[in-house]
Amino acid sequence: MTTLTPAKIAQLRALMSALPAALSARIVEAAGAGDEAMGQLLHACTRKAEVYARERFFAPLAPLSLDPALARPSLAHIPPAMLATVWGWLDETLAPDITSDMKARCANPLLPPDDRAEDGLRADASRRILATLDELHDDPRATKQLRHRLGVSDFRAVRDLATILRTAPVLRAAMAGIPEEVSELSEELAQTLRDQYDEACKVDPDAGVWFLYLVMARLTRPWAILRVFEKIVRRDDDFLLSRTDVSTIGDALLEDAAYYVSGFAEIPASIEAAREMAAALTQFATVTVGMSREIGIRKDGGWGRQILALRQRASAQMEAIHAAALTQLDKTVPDPHKPLPARLKLSGEALAAAATRMEVFCTFLRLTRDDASRAAVGGAHAGVLDRIGQRFDMASEMLLAQMRGTPGDSDLTERAAVIARLMTAMGQQDIASVFLRRAAAARAA
């Protein structure tokens, strides 16, 4: 592999770039499992040279640069679109010498990264970015033009990007030895993180908060970072910087919680949407309950008030979903004890469509059964589940009685199948099976 010429590398890059993304990813993974260097080479060759240079330049930001459409805000603080526009700004105007140097270093993927040299390029770019932003302070027109070019409403994230670039060597040293994924934050690891946080702050005070962000990105339970906060804040010296960093990370957790609340703000329109929305509700409950349990957030404190506001918002959203579910229930499985006009009695395609719509609600309500109480909507949720369960019981018994009287009625058979389908969507497979057997027996009587 070390004898590959630039021409051969160009051919390999063309080949890998031409393959479907899923296939090239599998090839890279398989190669990397046996030979890490080969895996890195093939990964580099799946990208165009320009893209590879940009990815390597911004590598210190990678854990915080996920797609905001797919990841919580704390993992999408500096999204891919911003990286692309900032790189274009550097390449075209602000620092073409830096981007050219980076491209040259990335031309041969066989050469390992030179962290020291590349960190120097990042630090130089950081200085230029921040100096330019500072110069814009008294120039509204230029400020507006640059905001438009970078696609931002303000420069806070751009400044954060520059800070992370500058502190990259400090962050790399601080993160050394920390597992790529932390499922359980032990007391020992929390102490280690506190010590490494202190060391990073001594080298560069601006690195502290980004160290905490990077640690949080590796936690399967991000709110567990609050255990480290206790060790940072509860100390003899008045470390004001740490308190500011703690506040920033706490706000980031609340941003994540708000993101998850937004994930179930609509009425579910499909089974897939119901599952995604249920997952969002679970994440919201987990984050807010996790935060409260870790450090006992006061209800009248800043974070406590924000959590309360988010729970009130979640409750209002769930009330709307509950109301829509009960309305759909009346259409799909009417109360058998109430008179129903003939025009509202569904059958055929209309009944099938109504059943499909109700199945979506049943799926969402079932999947959120355990987490609704943790999201402050437990009582109402349990009430809706009870009403639906009671309706199914009443309707199924009424149908069985009607079937015994008119065993050949196809409409009754059709409605029985709908009820069994909805029982299954509610997680009542055994009850649905028993009901269908009883229905078959009633038809045969």
XYZ file of C-alpha atoms in Angstrom:
445
model
C 0.000 0.000 0.000
C 2.902 2.370 0.721
C 3.945 2.176 -2.964
C 0.718 3.669 -4.278
C 1.439 6.581 -6.570
C -0.669 9.762 -6.650
C -2.174 8.495 -9.910
C -3.170 5.186 -8.309
C -4.653 7.019 -5.339
C -6.656 9.205 -7.738
C -7.968 6.064 -9.444
C -8.878 4.491 -6.115
C -10.641 7.696 -5.063
C -12.603 7.745 -8.341
C -13.613 4.109 -7.847
C -14.712 4.517 -4.233
C -16.560 7.758 -4.984
C -18.462 6.063 -7.797
C -19.814 3.276 -5.581
C -23.171 3.618 -3.813
C -22.680 5.155 -0.374
C -23.951 2.084 1.496
C -21.626 -0.242 -0.418
C -18.558 1.964 0.011
C -19.309 2.259 3.742
C -19.435 -1.546 4.071
C -16.128 -1.883 2.203
C -14.478 0.702 4.453
C -15.816 -1.012 7.581
C -14.687 -4.460 6.434
C -11.233 -3.231 5.453
C -10.789 -1.264 8.670
C -11.655 -4.309 10.772
C -8.578 -6.106 9.439
C -6.250 -3.182 8.729
C -6.896 0.210 10.320
C -4.592 2.016 7.905
C -6.373 0.491 4.903
C -9.712 1.460 6.390
C -8.549 5.060 6.809
C -7.243 5.130 3.247
C -10.485 3.814 1.783
C -12.526 6.186 3.940
C -10.489 9.113 2.625
C -10.994 7.867 -0.914
C -14.780 7.799 -0.531
C -14.584 11.601 -0.331
C -13.511 14.049 -2.961
C -10.120 15.543 -2.129
C -11.727 18.899 -1.294
C -14.280 17.315 1.033
C -11.642 15.145 2.712
C -9.455 18.205 3.395
C -12.417 20.064 4.897
C -13.416 17.090 7.063
C -9.891 16.672 8.394
C -9.499 20.394 9.072
C -12.724 20.445 11.068
C -12.140 17.036 12.700
C -12.030 18.537 16.248
C -15.630 19.682 15.733
C -16.942 16.386 14.313
C -18.720 15.142 17.500
C -20.644 18.423 17.676
C -21.381 18.736 13.951
C -24.141 16.237 13.299
C -27.119 16.975 11.073
C -29.665 18.983 13.128
C -32.484 17.132 11.362
C -31.229 13.871 12.843
C -29.544 14.759 16.117
C -30.276 16.702 19.281
C -28.965 20.298 19.434
C -26.006 19.493 21.708
C -24.670 17.195 18.969
C -25.514 19.626 16.157
C -24.143 22.801 17.717
C -22.116 23.533 14.595
C -23.975 21.774 11.774
C -22.418 20.445 8.563
C -23.891 23.290 6.498
C -21.990 25.819 8.606
C -18.741 23.902 8.223
C -19.181 23.989 4.454
C -19.903 27.721 4.328
C -17.071 28.630 6.728
C -14.668 26.491 4.699
C -15.798 28.263 1.532
C -15.254 31.635 3.232
C -11.760 30.611 4.291
C -10.960 29.141 0.898
C -12.194 32.028 -1.197
C -11.494 35.091 0.913
C -10.187 34.879 4.435
C -7.450 32.242 4.365
C -6.831 30.607 0.969
C -3.234 29.937 2.007
C -4.457 27.855 4.963
C -6.964 25.828 2.944
C -4.391 25.270 0.172
C -1.889 23.984 2.718
C -4.548 21.675 4.181
C -5.495 20.361 0.747
C -1.848 19.633 0.002
C -1.508 17.715 3.264
C -4.586 15.664 2.408
C -3.640 14.955 -1.215
C -2.055 11.660 -0.216
C -4.346 9.793 2.207
C -1.468 7.419 2.995
C 0.304 10.134 4.957
C -0.880 10.255 8.570
C -2.184 13.569 9.907
C 0.445 15.872 11.372
C -1.514 17.073 14.396
C 0.977 19.733 15.371
C 1.145 21.315 11.922
C -2.596 21.040 11.296
C -3.397 22.471 14.719
C -1.225 25.408 13.744
C -3.348 25.930 10.635
C -6.509 25.706 12.725
C -5.207 28.229 15.248
C -4.246 30.632 12.459
C -7.703 30.310 10.893
C -9.287 30.858 14.305
C -7.385 34.099 14.825
C -8.415 35.394 11.412
C -12.084 34.466 11.946
C -12.289 36.149 15.335
C -10.347 39.220 14.188
C -12.704 39.641 11.237
C -15.790 39.303 13.439
C -14.382 41.856 15.875
C -13.727 44.296 13.039
C -17.356 44.009 11.927
C -18.613 45.352 15.231
C -19.039 48.899 13.880
C -19.984 47.988 10.315
C -23.656 46.918 10.114
C -23.593 46.562 6.332
C -20.577 44.244 6.301
C -22.037 42.356 9.234
C -25.260 41.730 7.342
C -23.363 40.614 4.243
C -21.252 38.110 6.175
C -24.265 36.755 8.059
C -25.973 36.203 4.722
C -22.908 34.520 3.267
C -22.518 32.161 6.206
C -26.264 31.547 6.525
C -26.444 32.561 10.197
C -28.568 35.011 12.155
C -25.670 35.858 14.467
C -22.023 34.872 14.840
C -22.168 32.978 18.138
C -21.750 29.555 16.582
C -19.037 30.878 14.256
C -17.139 32.165 17.286
C -17.607 28.793 18.978
C -16.250 27.078 15.882
C -13.161 29.303 15.963
C -12.649 28.653 19.671
C -12.787 24.874 19.229
C -10.309 25.079 16.351
C -7.886 27.046 18.517
C -8.248 24.785 21.551
C -8.073 21.540 19.534
C -4.731 20.353 21.031
C -5.939 21.021 24.584
C -9.195 19.174 23.944
C -7.400 16.259 22.316
C -5.150 15.854 25.352
C -8.081 16.196 27.761
C -10.150 13.560 25.937
C -7.295 11.029 25.822
C -8.258 7.855 27.648
C -11.975 8.603 27.824
C -14.019 5.726 26.318
C -15.702 6.441 22.995
C -19.020 5.501 24.605
C -19.824 5.747 28.294
C -22.947 3.836 29.307
C -22.402 4.286 33.046
C -20.576 7.250 34.571
C -18.845 5.791 37.623
C -17.670 7.821 40.592
C -14.077 7.191 39.558
C -14.640 8.356 35.978
C -16.551 11.433 37.175
C -13.551 12.367 39.343
C -11.193 11.806 36.416
C -13.320 14.033 34.214
C -13.283 16.755 36.884
C -9.499 16.576 37.041
C -9.135 16.671 33.271
C -11.550 19.566 33.085
C -9.423 21.475 35.608
C -6.263 20.727 33.649
C -7.806 21.851 30.357
C -8.965 25.108 31.949
C -5.469 25.767 33.288
C -4.018 25.453 29.788
C -6.815 27.400 28.089
C -9.887 28.607 30.027
C -11.958 28.561 26.828
C -11.424 24.805 26.461
C -13.386 23.842 29.587
C -16.922 24.103 28.289
C -16.051 22.338 25.025
C -14.418 19.531 26.954
C -17.749 19.082 28.766
C -19.639 19.165 25.458
C -17.359 16.468 24.016
C -17.745 14.295 27.105
C -21.518 14.682 26.998
C -21.481 13.544 23.347
C -19.988 10.216 24.495
C -22.494 9.597 27.278
C -25.434 7.335 26.480
C -27.217 9.284 29.249
C -26.047 12.852 28.547
C -27.603 14.292 31.707
C -25.140 12.205 33.749
C -22.666 15.010 33.031
C -24.359 16.725 35.976
C -22.481 14.338 38.282
C -19.283 15.971 37.087
C -20.863 19.376 37.734
C -21.248 18.544 41.410
C -17.527 17.912 41.658
C -16.700 21.078 39.712
C -18.938 23.443 41.672
C -18.722 21.987 45.186
C -15.161 23.010 45.968
C -13.312 25.308 48.321
C -12.147 27.843 45.740
C -14.602 30.139 44.018
C -14.048 28.852 40.492
C -16.354 31.275 38.687
C -15.344 29.981 35.250
C -16.593 26.497 36.081
C -19.955 27.875 37.181
C -20.332 29.617 33.813
C -19.449 26.387 31.996
C -21.921 24.426 34.110
C -24.657 26.907 33.226
C -23.841 26.585 29.527
C -24.054 22.782 29.575
C -27.257 22.881 31.618
C -28.779 25.168 29.009
C -27.629 22.726 26.317
C -29.446 19.876 28.073
C -32.591 21.993 28.231
C -32.216 22.741 24.517
C -32.112 18.998 23.919
C -35.260 18.575 26.008
C -37.027 21.294 23.988
C -35.925 19.529 20.790
C -37.547 16.308 21.975
C -40.749 18.148 22.948
C -40.916 19.452 19.381
C -40.694 15.841 18.228
C -44.274 15.126 19.334
C -45.846 18.518 18.667
C -48.068 17.289 15.815
C -50.833 14.720 15.533
C -49.281 11.422 14.349
C -50.233 10.683 10.753
C -48.618 7.272 10.208
C -47.293 4.287 12.142
C -43.737 5.421 11.437
C -44.518 8.926 12.685
C -46.166 7.466 15.789
C -43.020 5.493 16.597
C -40.763 8.498 16.038
C -42.968 10.722 18.175
C -43.127 8.123 20.938
C -39.326 7.925 20.909
C -39.162 11.720 21.230
C -41.505 11.629 24.230
C -39.357 8.946 25.842
C -36.211 11.017 25.297
C -37.874 14.132 26.702
C -38.986 12.300 29.827
C -35.571 10.696 30.234
C -33.642 13.960 29.936
C -35.834 16.006 32.270
C -36.214 13.282 34.894
C -32.514 12.500 34.616
C -31.568 16.135 35.193
C -33.867 16.391 38.212
C -32.580 13.182 39.781
C -28.909 13.944 39.276
C -28.750 17.246 41.137
C -32.205 17.754 42.616
C -33.183 20.764 40.521
C -35.280 23.249 42.481
C -38.687 23.931 40.981
C -38.299 27.661 41.566
C -34.762 27.789 40.152
C -33.836 28.819 36.621
C -33.566 25.270 35.276
C -36.552 24.105 37.311
C -38.796 26.777 35.820
C -37.670 25.872 32.313
C -38.318 22.177 32.896
C -41.769 23.020 34.262
C -42.524 25.133 31.190
C -41.414 22.290 28.911
C -43.596 19.810 30.796
C -46.570 22.142 30.496
C -45.917 22.359 26.770
C -45.645 18.570 26.555
C -48.912 18.230 28.457
C -50.717 20.595 26.077
C -49.407 18.701 23.064
C -50.460 15.372 24.514
C -53.915 16.738 25.297
C -54.326 17.562 21.615
C -53.250 14.041 20.628
C -55.595 12.522 23.224
C -58.524 14.577 21.933
C -57.795 13.569 18.340
C -57.526 9.911 19.370
C -60.890 9.945 21.146
C -62.541 11.691 18.193
C -61.139 9.036 15.866
C -62.291 6.315 18.263
C -65.885 7.541 18.010
C -65.653 7.350 14.215
C -64.004 3.945 14.056
C -65.543 2.104 17.021
C -68.694 4.032 17.991
C -70.165 3.657 21.459
C -72.638 0.748 21.004
C -74.934 2.203 23.657
C -75.484 5.462 21.779
C -77.669 5.793 18.669
C -75.632 6.377 15.505
C -77.119 7.865 12.305
C -76.859 5.555 9.327
C -74.707 8.083 7.469
C -72.016 7.756 10.168
C -71.886 3.961 10.109
C -68.690 3.181 8.215
C -68.059 0.084 6.138
C -65.794 -1.079 3.338
C -62.994 1.308 2.343
C -64.224 4.060 4.683
C -64.042 1.720 7.676
C -60.613 0.438 6.609
C -59.297 4.014 6.322
C -60.708 4.908 9.727
C -59.152 1.780 11.234
C -55.755 2.665 9.759
C -56.004 6.135 11.286
C -57.040 4.748 14.675
C -54.240 2.178 14.556
C -51.759 5.070 14.422
C -53.192 6.526 17.625
C -53.245 3.130 19.328
C -49.607 2.571 18.446
C -48.538 5.958 19.813
C -50.572 5.603 23.005
C -49.216 2.105 23.650
C -45.593 3.117 23.079
C -45.884 6.125 25.397
C -47.754 4.329 28.178
C -44.733 3.978 30.474
C -43.189 7.402 29.841
C -46.301 9.586 29.927
C -46.199 9.976 33.703
C -42.532 11.016 33.584
C -43.494 13.687 31.057
C -46.163 15.046 33.446
C -49.111 13.714 31.411
C -49.574 10.356 33.113
C -53.055 10.820 34.589
C -54.660 12.025 31.382
C -52.869 9.357 29.374
C -54.071 6.552 31.622
C -57.611 7.920 31.376
C -57.556 7.850 27.586
C -56.162 4.310 27.542
C -58.938 3.201 29.901
C -61.639 4.802 27.742
C -60.319 3.112 24.610
C -60.027 -0.243 26.389
C -63.573 0.027 27.721
C -64.872 0.937 24.264
C -63.213 -2.107 22.742
C -64.710 -4.325 25.458
C -68.244 -2.952 24.997
C -68.089 -3.026 21.195
C -66.671 -6.542 21.048
C -69.339 -7.959 23.384
C -72.086 -6.212 21.418
C -70.695 -7.570 18.147
C -70.584 -11.116 19.516
C -74.224 -10.864 20.565
C -75.223 -9.521 17.145
C -73.239 -12.268 15.382
C -75.089 -14.936 17.277
C -78.346 -13.427 16.032
C -77.235 -12.871 12.428
C -74.173 -15.100 11.881
C -73.962 -14.369 8.151
C -73.716 -10.577 8.435
C -70.499 -9.600 6.639
C -70.537 -6.094 8.120
C -70.309 -7.565 11.615
C -67.369 -9.738 10.569
C -65.650 -6.713 9.072
C -66.087 -4.657 12.252
C -64.873 -7.554 14.401
C -61.667 -7.699 12.349
C -61.156 -3.947 12.884
C -61.555 -4.239 16.654
C -59.104 -7.160 16.785
C -56.642 -5.155 14.717
C -56.880 -2.191 17.086
C -56.596 -4.418 20.154
C -53.357 -5.746 18.692
C -52.094 -2.210 18.082
C -52.755 -1.525 21.777
C -50.583 -4.503 22.692
C -53.527 -6.779 23.517
C -52.634 -9.611 21.154
C -53.952 -12.362 23.416
C -57.266 -10.582 23.971
C -57.569 -10.010 20.215
C -56.945 -13.703 19.506
C -59.567 -14.806 22.019
C -62.067 -12.321 20.577
C -61.516 -13.600 17.027
C -62.016 -17.203 18.167
C -65.247 -16.230 19.927
C -66.361 -14.361 16.793
C -65.688 -17.430 14.642
C -67.708 -19.543 17.075
C -70.577 -17.034 17.052
C -70.695 -17.101 13.248
C -70.745 -20.888 13.248
C -73.528 -21.128 15.846
